[in-house]
Tab-separated table of C-alpha atoms in Angstrom:
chain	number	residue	atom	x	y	z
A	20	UNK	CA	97.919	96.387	80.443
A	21	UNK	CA	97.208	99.778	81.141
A	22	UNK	CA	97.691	101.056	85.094
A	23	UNK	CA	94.141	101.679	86.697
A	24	UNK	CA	93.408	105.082	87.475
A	25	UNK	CA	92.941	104.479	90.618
A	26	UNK	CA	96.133	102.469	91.370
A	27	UNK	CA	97.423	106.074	90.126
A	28	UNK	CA	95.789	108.641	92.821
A	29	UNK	CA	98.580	107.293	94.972
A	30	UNK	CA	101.340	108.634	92.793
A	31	UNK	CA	99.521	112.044	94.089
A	32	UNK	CA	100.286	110.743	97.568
A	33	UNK	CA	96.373	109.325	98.540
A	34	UNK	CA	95.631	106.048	99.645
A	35	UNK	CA	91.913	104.412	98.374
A	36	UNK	CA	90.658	102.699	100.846
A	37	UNK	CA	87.495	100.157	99.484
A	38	UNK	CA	84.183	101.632	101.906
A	39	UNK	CA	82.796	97.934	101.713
A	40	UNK	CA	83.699	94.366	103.481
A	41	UNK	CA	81.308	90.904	103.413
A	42	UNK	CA	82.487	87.563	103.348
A	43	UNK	CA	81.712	87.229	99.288
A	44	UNK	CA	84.332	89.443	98.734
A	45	UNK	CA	87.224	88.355	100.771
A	46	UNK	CA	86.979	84.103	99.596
A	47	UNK	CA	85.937	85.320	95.942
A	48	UNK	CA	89.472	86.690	94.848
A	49	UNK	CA	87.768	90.484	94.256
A	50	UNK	CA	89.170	91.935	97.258
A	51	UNK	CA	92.733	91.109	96.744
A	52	UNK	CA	92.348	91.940	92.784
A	53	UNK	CA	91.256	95.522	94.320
A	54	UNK	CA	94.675	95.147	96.078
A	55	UNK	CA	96.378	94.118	93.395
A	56	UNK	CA	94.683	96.054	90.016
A	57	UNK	CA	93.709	99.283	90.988
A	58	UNK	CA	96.020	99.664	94.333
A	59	UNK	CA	93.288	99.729	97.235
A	60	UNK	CA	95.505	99.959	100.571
A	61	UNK	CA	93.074	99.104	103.157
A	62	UNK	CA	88.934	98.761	103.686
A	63	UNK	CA	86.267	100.354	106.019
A	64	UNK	CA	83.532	99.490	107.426
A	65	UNK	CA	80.532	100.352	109.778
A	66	UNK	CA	76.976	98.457	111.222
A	67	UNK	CA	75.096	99.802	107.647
A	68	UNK	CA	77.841	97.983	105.659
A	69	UNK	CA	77.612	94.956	107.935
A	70	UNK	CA	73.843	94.890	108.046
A	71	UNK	CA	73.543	94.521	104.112
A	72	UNK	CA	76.343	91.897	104.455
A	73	UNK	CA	74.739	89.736	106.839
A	74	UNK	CA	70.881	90.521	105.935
A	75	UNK	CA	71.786	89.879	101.875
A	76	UNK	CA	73.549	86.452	102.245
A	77	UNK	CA	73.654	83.404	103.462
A	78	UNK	CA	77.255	83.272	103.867
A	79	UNK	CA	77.265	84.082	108.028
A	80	UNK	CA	74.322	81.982	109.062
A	81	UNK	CA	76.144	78.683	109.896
A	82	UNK	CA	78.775	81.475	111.841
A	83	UNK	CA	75.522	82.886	113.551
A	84	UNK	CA	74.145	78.745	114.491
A	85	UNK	CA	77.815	78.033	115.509
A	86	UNK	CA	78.111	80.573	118.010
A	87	UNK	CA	74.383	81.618	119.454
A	88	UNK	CA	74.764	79.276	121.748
A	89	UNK	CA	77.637	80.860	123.516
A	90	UNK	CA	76.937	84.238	122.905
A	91	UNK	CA	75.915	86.521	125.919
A	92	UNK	CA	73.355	88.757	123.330
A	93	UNK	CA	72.983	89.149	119.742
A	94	UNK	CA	75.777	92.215	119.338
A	95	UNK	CA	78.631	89.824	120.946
A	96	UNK	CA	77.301	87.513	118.127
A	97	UNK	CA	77.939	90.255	115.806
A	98	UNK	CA	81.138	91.106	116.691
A	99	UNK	CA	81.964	87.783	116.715
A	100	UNK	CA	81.100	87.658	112.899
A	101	UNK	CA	82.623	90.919	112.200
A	102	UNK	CA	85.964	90.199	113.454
A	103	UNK	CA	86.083	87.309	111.512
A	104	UNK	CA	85.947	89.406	108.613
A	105	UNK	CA	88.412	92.047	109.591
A	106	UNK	CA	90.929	89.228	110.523
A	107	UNK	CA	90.354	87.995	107.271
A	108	UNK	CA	90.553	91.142	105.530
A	109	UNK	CA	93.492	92.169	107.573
A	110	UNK	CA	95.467	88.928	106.297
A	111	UNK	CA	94.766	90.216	102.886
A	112	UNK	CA	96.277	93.647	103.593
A	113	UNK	CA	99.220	92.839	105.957
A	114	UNK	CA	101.510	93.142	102.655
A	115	UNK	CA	100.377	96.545	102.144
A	116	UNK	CA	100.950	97.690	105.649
A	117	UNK	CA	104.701	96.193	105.488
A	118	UNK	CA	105.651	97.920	102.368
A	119	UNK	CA	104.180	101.459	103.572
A	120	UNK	CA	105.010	100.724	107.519
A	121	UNK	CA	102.197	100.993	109.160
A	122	UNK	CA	100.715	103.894	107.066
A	123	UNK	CA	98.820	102.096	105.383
A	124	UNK	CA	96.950	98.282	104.937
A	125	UNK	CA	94.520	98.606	107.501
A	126	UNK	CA	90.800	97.271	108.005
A	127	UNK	CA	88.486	99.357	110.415
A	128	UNK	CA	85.876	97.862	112.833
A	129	UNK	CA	83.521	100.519	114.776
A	130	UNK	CA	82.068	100.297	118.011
A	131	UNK	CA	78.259	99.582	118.720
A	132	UNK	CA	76.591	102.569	117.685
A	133	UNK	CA	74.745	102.615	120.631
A	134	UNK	CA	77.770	104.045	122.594
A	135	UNK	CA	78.306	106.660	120.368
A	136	UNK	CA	77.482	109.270	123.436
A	137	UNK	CA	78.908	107.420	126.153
A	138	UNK	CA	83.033	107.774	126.587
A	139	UNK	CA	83.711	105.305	128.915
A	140	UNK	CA	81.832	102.693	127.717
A	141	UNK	CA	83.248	103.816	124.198
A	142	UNK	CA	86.761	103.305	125.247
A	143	UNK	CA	86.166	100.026	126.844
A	144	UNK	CA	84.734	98.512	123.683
A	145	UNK	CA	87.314	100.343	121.735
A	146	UNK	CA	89.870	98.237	123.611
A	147	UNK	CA	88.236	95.005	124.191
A	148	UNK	CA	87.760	95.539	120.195
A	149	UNK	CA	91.463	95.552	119.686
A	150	UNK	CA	92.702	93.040	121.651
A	151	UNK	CA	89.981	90.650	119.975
A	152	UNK	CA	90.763	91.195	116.481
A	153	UNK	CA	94.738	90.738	117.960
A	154	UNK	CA	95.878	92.191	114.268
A	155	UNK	CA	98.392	95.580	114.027
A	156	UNK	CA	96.735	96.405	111.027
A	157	UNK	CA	93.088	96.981	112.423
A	158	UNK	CA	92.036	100.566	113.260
A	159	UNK	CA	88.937	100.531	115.712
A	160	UNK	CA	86.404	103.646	114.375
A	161	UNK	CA	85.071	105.410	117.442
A	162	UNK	CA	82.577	108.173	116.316
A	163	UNK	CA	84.045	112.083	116.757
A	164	UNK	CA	81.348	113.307	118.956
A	165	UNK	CA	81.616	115.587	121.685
A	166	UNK	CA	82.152	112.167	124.290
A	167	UNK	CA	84.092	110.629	121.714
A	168	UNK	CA	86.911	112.978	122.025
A	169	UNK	CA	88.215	111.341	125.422
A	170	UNK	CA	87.521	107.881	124.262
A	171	UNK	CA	89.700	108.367	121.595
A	172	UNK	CA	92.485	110.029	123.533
A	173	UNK	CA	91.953	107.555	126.346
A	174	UNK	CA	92.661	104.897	123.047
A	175	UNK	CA	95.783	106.524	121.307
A	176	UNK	CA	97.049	106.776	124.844
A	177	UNK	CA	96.927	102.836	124.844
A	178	UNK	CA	97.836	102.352	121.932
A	179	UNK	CA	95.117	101.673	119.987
A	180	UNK	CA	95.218	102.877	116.188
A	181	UNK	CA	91.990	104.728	116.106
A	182	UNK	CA	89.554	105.780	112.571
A	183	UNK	CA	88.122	109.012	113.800
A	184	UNK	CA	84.259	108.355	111.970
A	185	UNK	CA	81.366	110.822	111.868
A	186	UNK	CA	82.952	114.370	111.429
A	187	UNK	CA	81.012	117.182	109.689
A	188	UNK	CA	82.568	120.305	111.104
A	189	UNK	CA	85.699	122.490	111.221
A	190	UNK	CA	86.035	122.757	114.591
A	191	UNK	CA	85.532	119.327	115.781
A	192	UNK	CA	87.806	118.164	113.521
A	193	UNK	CA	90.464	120.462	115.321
A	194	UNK	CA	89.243	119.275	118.587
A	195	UNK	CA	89.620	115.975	117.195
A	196	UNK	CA	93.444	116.382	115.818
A	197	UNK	CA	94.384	117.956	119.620
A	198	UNK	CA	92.637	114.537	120.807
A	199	UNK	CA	95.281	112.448	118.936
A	200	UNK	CA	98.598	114.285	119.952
A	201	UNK	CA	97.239	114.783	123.496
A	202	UNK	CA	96.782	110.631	123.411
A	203	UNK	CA	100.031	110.371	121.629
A	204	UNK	CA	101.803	112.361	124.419
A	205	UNK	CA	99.807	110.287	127.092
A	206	UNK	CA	101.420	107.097	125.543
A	207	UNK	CA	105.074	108.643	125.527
A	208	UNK	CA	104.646	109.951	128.722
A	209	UNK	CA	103.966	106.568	129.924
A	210	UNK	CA	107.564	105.945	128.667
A	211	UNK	CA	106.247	103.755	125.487
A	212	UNK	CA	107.237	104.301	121.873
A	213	UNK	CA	104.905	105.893	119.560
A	214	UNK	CA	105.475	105.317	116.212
A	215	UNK	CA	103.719	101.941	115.907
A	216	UNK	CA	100.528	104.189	116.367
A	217	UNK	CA	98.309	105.348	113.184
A	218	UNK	CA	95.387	107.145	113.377
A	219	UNK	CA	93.103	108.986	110.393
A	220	UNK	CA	89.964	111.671	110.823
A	221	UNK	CA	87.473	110.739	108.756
A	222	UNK	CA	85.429	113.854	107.133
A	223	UNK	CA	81.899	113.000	105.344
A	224	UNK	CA	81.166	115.182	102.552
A	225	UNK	CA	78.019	114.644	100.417
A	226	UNK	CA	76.139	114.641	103.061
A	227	UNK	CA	77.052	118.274	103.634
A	228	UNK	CA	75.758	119.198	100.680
A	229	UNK	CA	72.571	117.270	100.529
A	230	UNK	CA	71.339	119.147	103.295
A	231	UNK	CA	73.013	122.585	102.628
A	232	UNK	CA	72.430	122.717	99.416
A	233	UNK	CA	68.275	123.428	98.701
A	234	UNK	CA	69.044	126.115	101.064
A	235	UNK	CA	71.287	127.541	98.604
A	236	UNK	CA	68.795	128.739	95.824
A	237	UNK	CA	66.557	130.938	98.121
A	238	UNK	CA	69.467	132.783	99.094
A	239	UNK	CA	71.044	133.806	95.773
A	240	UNK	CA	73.606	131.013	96.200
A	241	UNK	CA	72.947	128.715	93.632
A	242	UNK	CA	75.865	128.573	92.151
A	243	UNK	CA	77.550	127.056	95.230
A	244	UNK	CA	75.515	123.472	94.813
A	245	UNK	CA	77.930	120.401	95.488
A	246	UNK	CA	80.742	123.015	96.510
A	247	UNK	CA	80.077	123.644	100.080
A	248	UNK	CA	81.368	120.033	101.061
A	249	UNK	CA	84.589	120.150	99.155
A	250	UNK	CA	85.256	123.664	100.126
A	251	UNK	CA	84.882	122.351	104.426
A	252	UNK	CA	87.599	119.435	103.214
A	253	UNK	CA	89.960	122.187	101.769
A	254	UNK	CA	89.834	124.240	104.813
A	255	UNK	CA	90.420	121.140	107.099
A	256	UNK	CA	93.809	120.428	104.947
A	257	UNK	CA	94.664	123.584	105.786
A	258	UNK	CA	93.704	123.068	109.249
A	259	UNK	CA	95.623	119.520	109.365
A	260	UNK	CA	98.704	120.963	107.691
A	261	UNK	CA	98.898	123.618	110.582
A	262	UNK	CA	98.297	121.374	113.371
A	263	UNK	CA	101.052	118.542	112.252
A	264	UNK	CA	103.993	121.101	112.191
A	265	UNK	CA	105.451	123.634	114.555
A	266	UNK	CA	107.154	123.151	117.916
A	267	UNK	CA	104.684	120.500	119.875
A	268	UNK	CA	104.316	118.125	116.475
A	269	UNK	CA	107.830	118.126	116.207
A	270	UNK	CA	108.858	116.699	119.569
A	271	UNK	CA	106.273	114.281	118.529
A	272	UNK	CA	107.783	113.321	115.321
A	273	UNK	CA	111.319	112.766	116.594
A	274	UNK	CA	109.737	110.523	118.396
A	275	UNK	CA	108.265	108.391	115.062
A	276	UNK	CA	104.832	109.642	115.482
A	277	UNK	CA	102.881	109.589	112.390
A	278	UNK	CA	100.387	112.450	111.330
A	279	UNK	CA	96.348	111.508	111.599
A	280	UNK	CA	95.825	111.862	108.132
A	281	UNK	CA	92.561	113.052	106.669
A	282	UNK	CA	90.143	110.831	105.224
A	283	UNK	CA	87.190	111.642	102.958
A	284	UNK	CA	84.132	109.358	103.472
A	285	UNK	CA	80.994	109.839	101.760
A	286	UNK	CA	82.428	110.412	98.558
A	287	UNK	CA	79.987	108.546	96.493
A	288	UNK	CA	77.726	111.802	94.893
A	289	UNK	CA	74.604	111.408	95.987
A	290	UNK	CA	72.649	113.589	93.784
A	291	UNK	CA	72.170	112.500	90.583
A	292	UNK	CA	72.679	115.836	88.984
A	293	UNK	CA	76.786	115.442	89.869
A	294	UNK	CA	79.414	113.188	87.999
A	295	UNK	CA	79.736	109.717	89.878
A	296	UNK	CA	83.217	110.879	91.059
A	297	UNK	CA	83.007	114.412	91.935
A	298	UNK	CA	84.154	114.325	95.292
A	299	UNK	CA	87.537	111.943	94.130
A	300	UNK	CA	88.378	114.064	91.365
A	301	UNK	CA	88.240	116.992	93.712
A	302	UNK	CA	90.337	116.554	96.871
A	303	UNK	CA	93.087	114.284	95.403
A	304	UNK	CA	95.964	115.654	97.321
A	305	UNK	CA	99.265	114.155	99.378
A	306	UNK	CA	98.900	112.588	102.401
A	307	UNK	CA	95.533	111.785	103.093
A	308	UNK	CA	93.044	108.853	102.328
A	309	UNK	CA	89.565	108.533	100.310
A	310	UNK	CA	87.234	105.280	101.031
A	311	UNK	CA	85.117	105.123	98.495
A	312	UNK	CA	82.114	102.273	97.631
A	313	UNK	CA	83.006	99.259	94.716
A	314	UNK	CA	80.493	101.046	92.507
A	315	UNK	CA	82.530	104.749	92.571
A	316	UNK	CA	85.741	102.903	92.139
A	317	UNK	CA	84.732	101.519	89.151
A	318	UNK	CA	83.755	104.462	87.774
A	319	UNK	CA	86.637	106.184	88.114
A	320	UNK	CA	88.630	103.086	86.568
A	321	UNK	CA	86.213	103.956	83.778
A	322	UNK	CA	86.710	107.966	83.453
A	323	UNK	CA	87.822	109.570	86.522
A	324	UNK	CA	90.119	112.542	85.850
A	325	UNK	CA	93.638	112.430	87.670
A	326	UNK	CA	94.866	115.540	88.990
A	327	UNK	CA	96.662	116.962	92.307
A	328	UNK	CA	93.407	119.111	93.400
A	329	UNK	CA	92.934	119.667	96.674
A	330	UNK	CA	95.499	122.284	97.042
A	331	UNK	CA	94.420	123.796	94.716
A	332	UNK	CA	91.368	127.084	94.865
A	333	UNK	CA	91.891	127.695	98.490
A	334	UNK	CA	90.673	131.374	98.162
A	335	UNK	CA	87.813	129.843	96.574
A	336	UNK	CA	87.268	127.566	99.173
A	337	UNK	CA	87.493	130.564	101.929
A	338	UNK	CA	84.798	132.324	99.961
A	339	UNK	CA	82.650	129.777	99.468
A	340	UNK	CA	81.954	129.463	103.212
A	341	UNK	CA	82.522	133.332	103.965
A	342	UNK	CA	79.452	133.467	101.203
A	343	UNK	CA	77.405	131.120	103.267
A	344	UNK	CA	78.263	133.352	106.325
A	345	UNK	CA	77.081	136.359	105.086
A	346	UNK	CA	73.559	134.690	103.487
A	347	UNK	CA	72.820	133.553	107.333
A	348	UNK	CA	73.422	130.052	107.103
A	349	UNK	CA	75.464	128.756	110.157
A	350	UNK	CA	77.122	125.667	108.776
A	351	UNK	CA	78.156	124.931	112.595
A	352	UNK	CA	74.799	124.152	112.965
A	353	UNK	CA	74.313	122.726	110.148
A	354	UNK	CA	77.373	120.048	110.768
A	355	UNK	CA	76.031	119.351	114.110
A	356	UNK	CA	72.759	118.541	113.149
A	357	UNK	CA	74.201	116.277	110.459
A	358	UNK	CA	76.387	114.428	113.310
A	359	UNK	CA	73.007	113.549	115.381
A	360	UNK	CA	71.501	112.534	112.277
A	361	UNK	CA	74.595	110.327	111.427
A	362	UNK	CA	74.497	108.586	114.786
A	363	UNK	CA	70.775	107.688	114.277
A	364	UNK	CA	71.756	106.580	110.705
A	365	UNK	CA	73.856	104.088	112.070
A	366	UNK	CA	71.725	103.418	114.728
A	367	UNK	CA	68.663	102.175	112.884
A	368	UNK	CA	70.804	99.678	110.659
A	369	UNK	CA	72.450	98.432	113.492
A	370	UNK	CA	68.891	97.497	115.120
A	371	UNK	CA	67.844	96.096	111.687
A	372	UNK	CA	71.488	93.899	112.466
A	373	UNK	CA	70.807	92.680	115.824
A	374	UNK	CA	67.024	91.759	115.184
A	375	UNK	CA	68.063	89.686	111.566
A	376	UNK	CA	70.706	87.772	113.776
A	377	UNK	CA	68.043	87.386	116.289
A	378	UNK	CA	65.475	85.546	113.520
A	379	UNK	CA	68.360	83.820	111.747
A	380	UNK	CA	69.115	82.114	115.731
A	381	UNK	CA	65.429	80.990	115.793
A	382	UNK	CA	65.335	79.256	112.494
């Protein structure tokens, strides 16, 4: 039998990562076929993914009779539910994070979106999170907002393996990576070891370019559509490759610290116009990670092209954004505004979460 394509990105050095979790998938066999057919090292998730879980099936409503009673409010029954999952999930993946020591094989859980402006509170759930789930191989996703960058120092500090979710924009990704080696040096300054720690930034991408790009036509640029977004992820590679070398890194590494790697979420194309796989094809590239939805896997099983890419057209990738510059469109702006709508977007699901458990209790 023929090796899946995507079981081959990782001879290019990426790890896929499945952008999905319910309980179907885990007791059906399909998760660990993903594991075992087309080489999917570890699964994320977030309160939209868990909200179609739970709303779809029936598969969590004994879980959600079981434990109402004892639950304090609906979203400590929901994380009660979720971490079942993760556990589950992480069981399924503990092989992979062996074999690749504690690169790879790990499940994320986020914190309530609700705290997605407030650090303290962040880091608290971030580490009541972690000692819950009680599994090396979870990472706990804490949003990369402006109050999110202490919470998630304040975590790699205690040794928390963190998913860095939500980032749009160049420079909070940088703010983000001087998070992680600032929390790293907390954590070795507090005479522990380091190298147990694993931590990835996770940059969306389509939705850059659903909201940059019908901009793009009244300003001469359309011939930039569905670039914009991959041209950001090449210039944060760049930006990543800088920040984990040099003098400070280095101390770091001798010390078994790993690199945050890069991740690419929202890599499903969302306009219809685009090839299913677009954004895979495009930023396949050493030492970073792409989660990607069941449906975009399978297409690329199907026809996806294989190729070491996103090293590739960096003086491409400069222009691109020096074009957008020069037409007047501040893609600062634009990132931010596409972080406050992100929180909202899981905010609303999240809601729709707590309110379903609420009418599944009464039943």
């Amino acid at each position: 039998m023929a090796t899946s394509k995507v079981k081959q990105i990782h001879d290019y050095g990426q790890s896929i990562w499945l952008d999905f979790i319910d309980r179907d998938i885990i007791k059906s066999g399909k998760l660990k076929a993903l594991i075992d057919d087309d080489g999917v090292r570890g699964v994320t998730s977030n309160p939209a993914i868990f909200e179609k879980a739970i709303t779809s099936s029936s598969d969590y409503d004994a879980q959600i009779k079981e434990n109402a009673k004892s639950a304090s409010s609906n979203e400590e029954l929901f994380f009660t539910i979720a971490i079942t999952d993760i556990q589950n999930a992480t069981a399924l993946f503990k092989g992979v994070y062996d074999e690749s020591k504690g690169v790879d094989g790990f499940v994320s859980l986020e914190v309530s979106p609700f705290l997605a402006l407030k650090t303290e509170e962040t880091a608290a759930q971030a580490e009541k999170l972690w000692k819950q789930v009680g599994r090396d191989n979870v990472m706990i996703k804490i949003p990369g907002t402006q109050p999110g960058l202490a919470a998630i120092r304040q975590s790699i500090a205690k040794g928390i393996n963190i998913n860095v979710t939500l980032l749009f924009g160049l420079p909070r990704y940088e703010e983000v990576t001087e998070a992680y080696i600032s929390g790293l040096e907390d954590h070795l300054a507090a005479g522990h070891k380091i190298g147990h720690i694993t931590s990835v930034a996770s940059f969306f991408l389509s939705r850059i370019d659903v909201l940059i790009d019908p901009m793009l036509d009244a300003k001469g640029l359309g011939d930039l559509k569905g670039e914009v977004a991959i041209a950001s992820a090449k210039k944060a590679y760049e930006i990543y490759k800088r920040v984990f070398s040099g003098p400070r890194w280095e101390k770091l590494a001798t010390q078994g610290a790993k690199p945050q790697r890069l991740l690419w979420a929202s890599t499903s194309s969302k306009n219809p116009a685009f090839k299913d796989t677009k954004y895979v094809e495009a930023l396949i590239g050493a030492d970073t990670v792409d989660t990607v939805p069941l449906e975009t896997i399978e297409a690329f099983r199907d026809h996806g092209i294989l190729g070491d890419t996103l090293g590739t057209d960096l003086n491409k990738a400069t222009e691109t954004l020096e074009r957008l510059k020069s037409a007047g469109i501040d893609i600062d702006q634009i990132t931010q505004q596409l972080e406050d709508e992100g929180i909202e977007k899981f905010n609303k699901p999240f809601e729709k979460l707590l309110q379903a458990i609420e009418d599944q209790k009464n039943k």
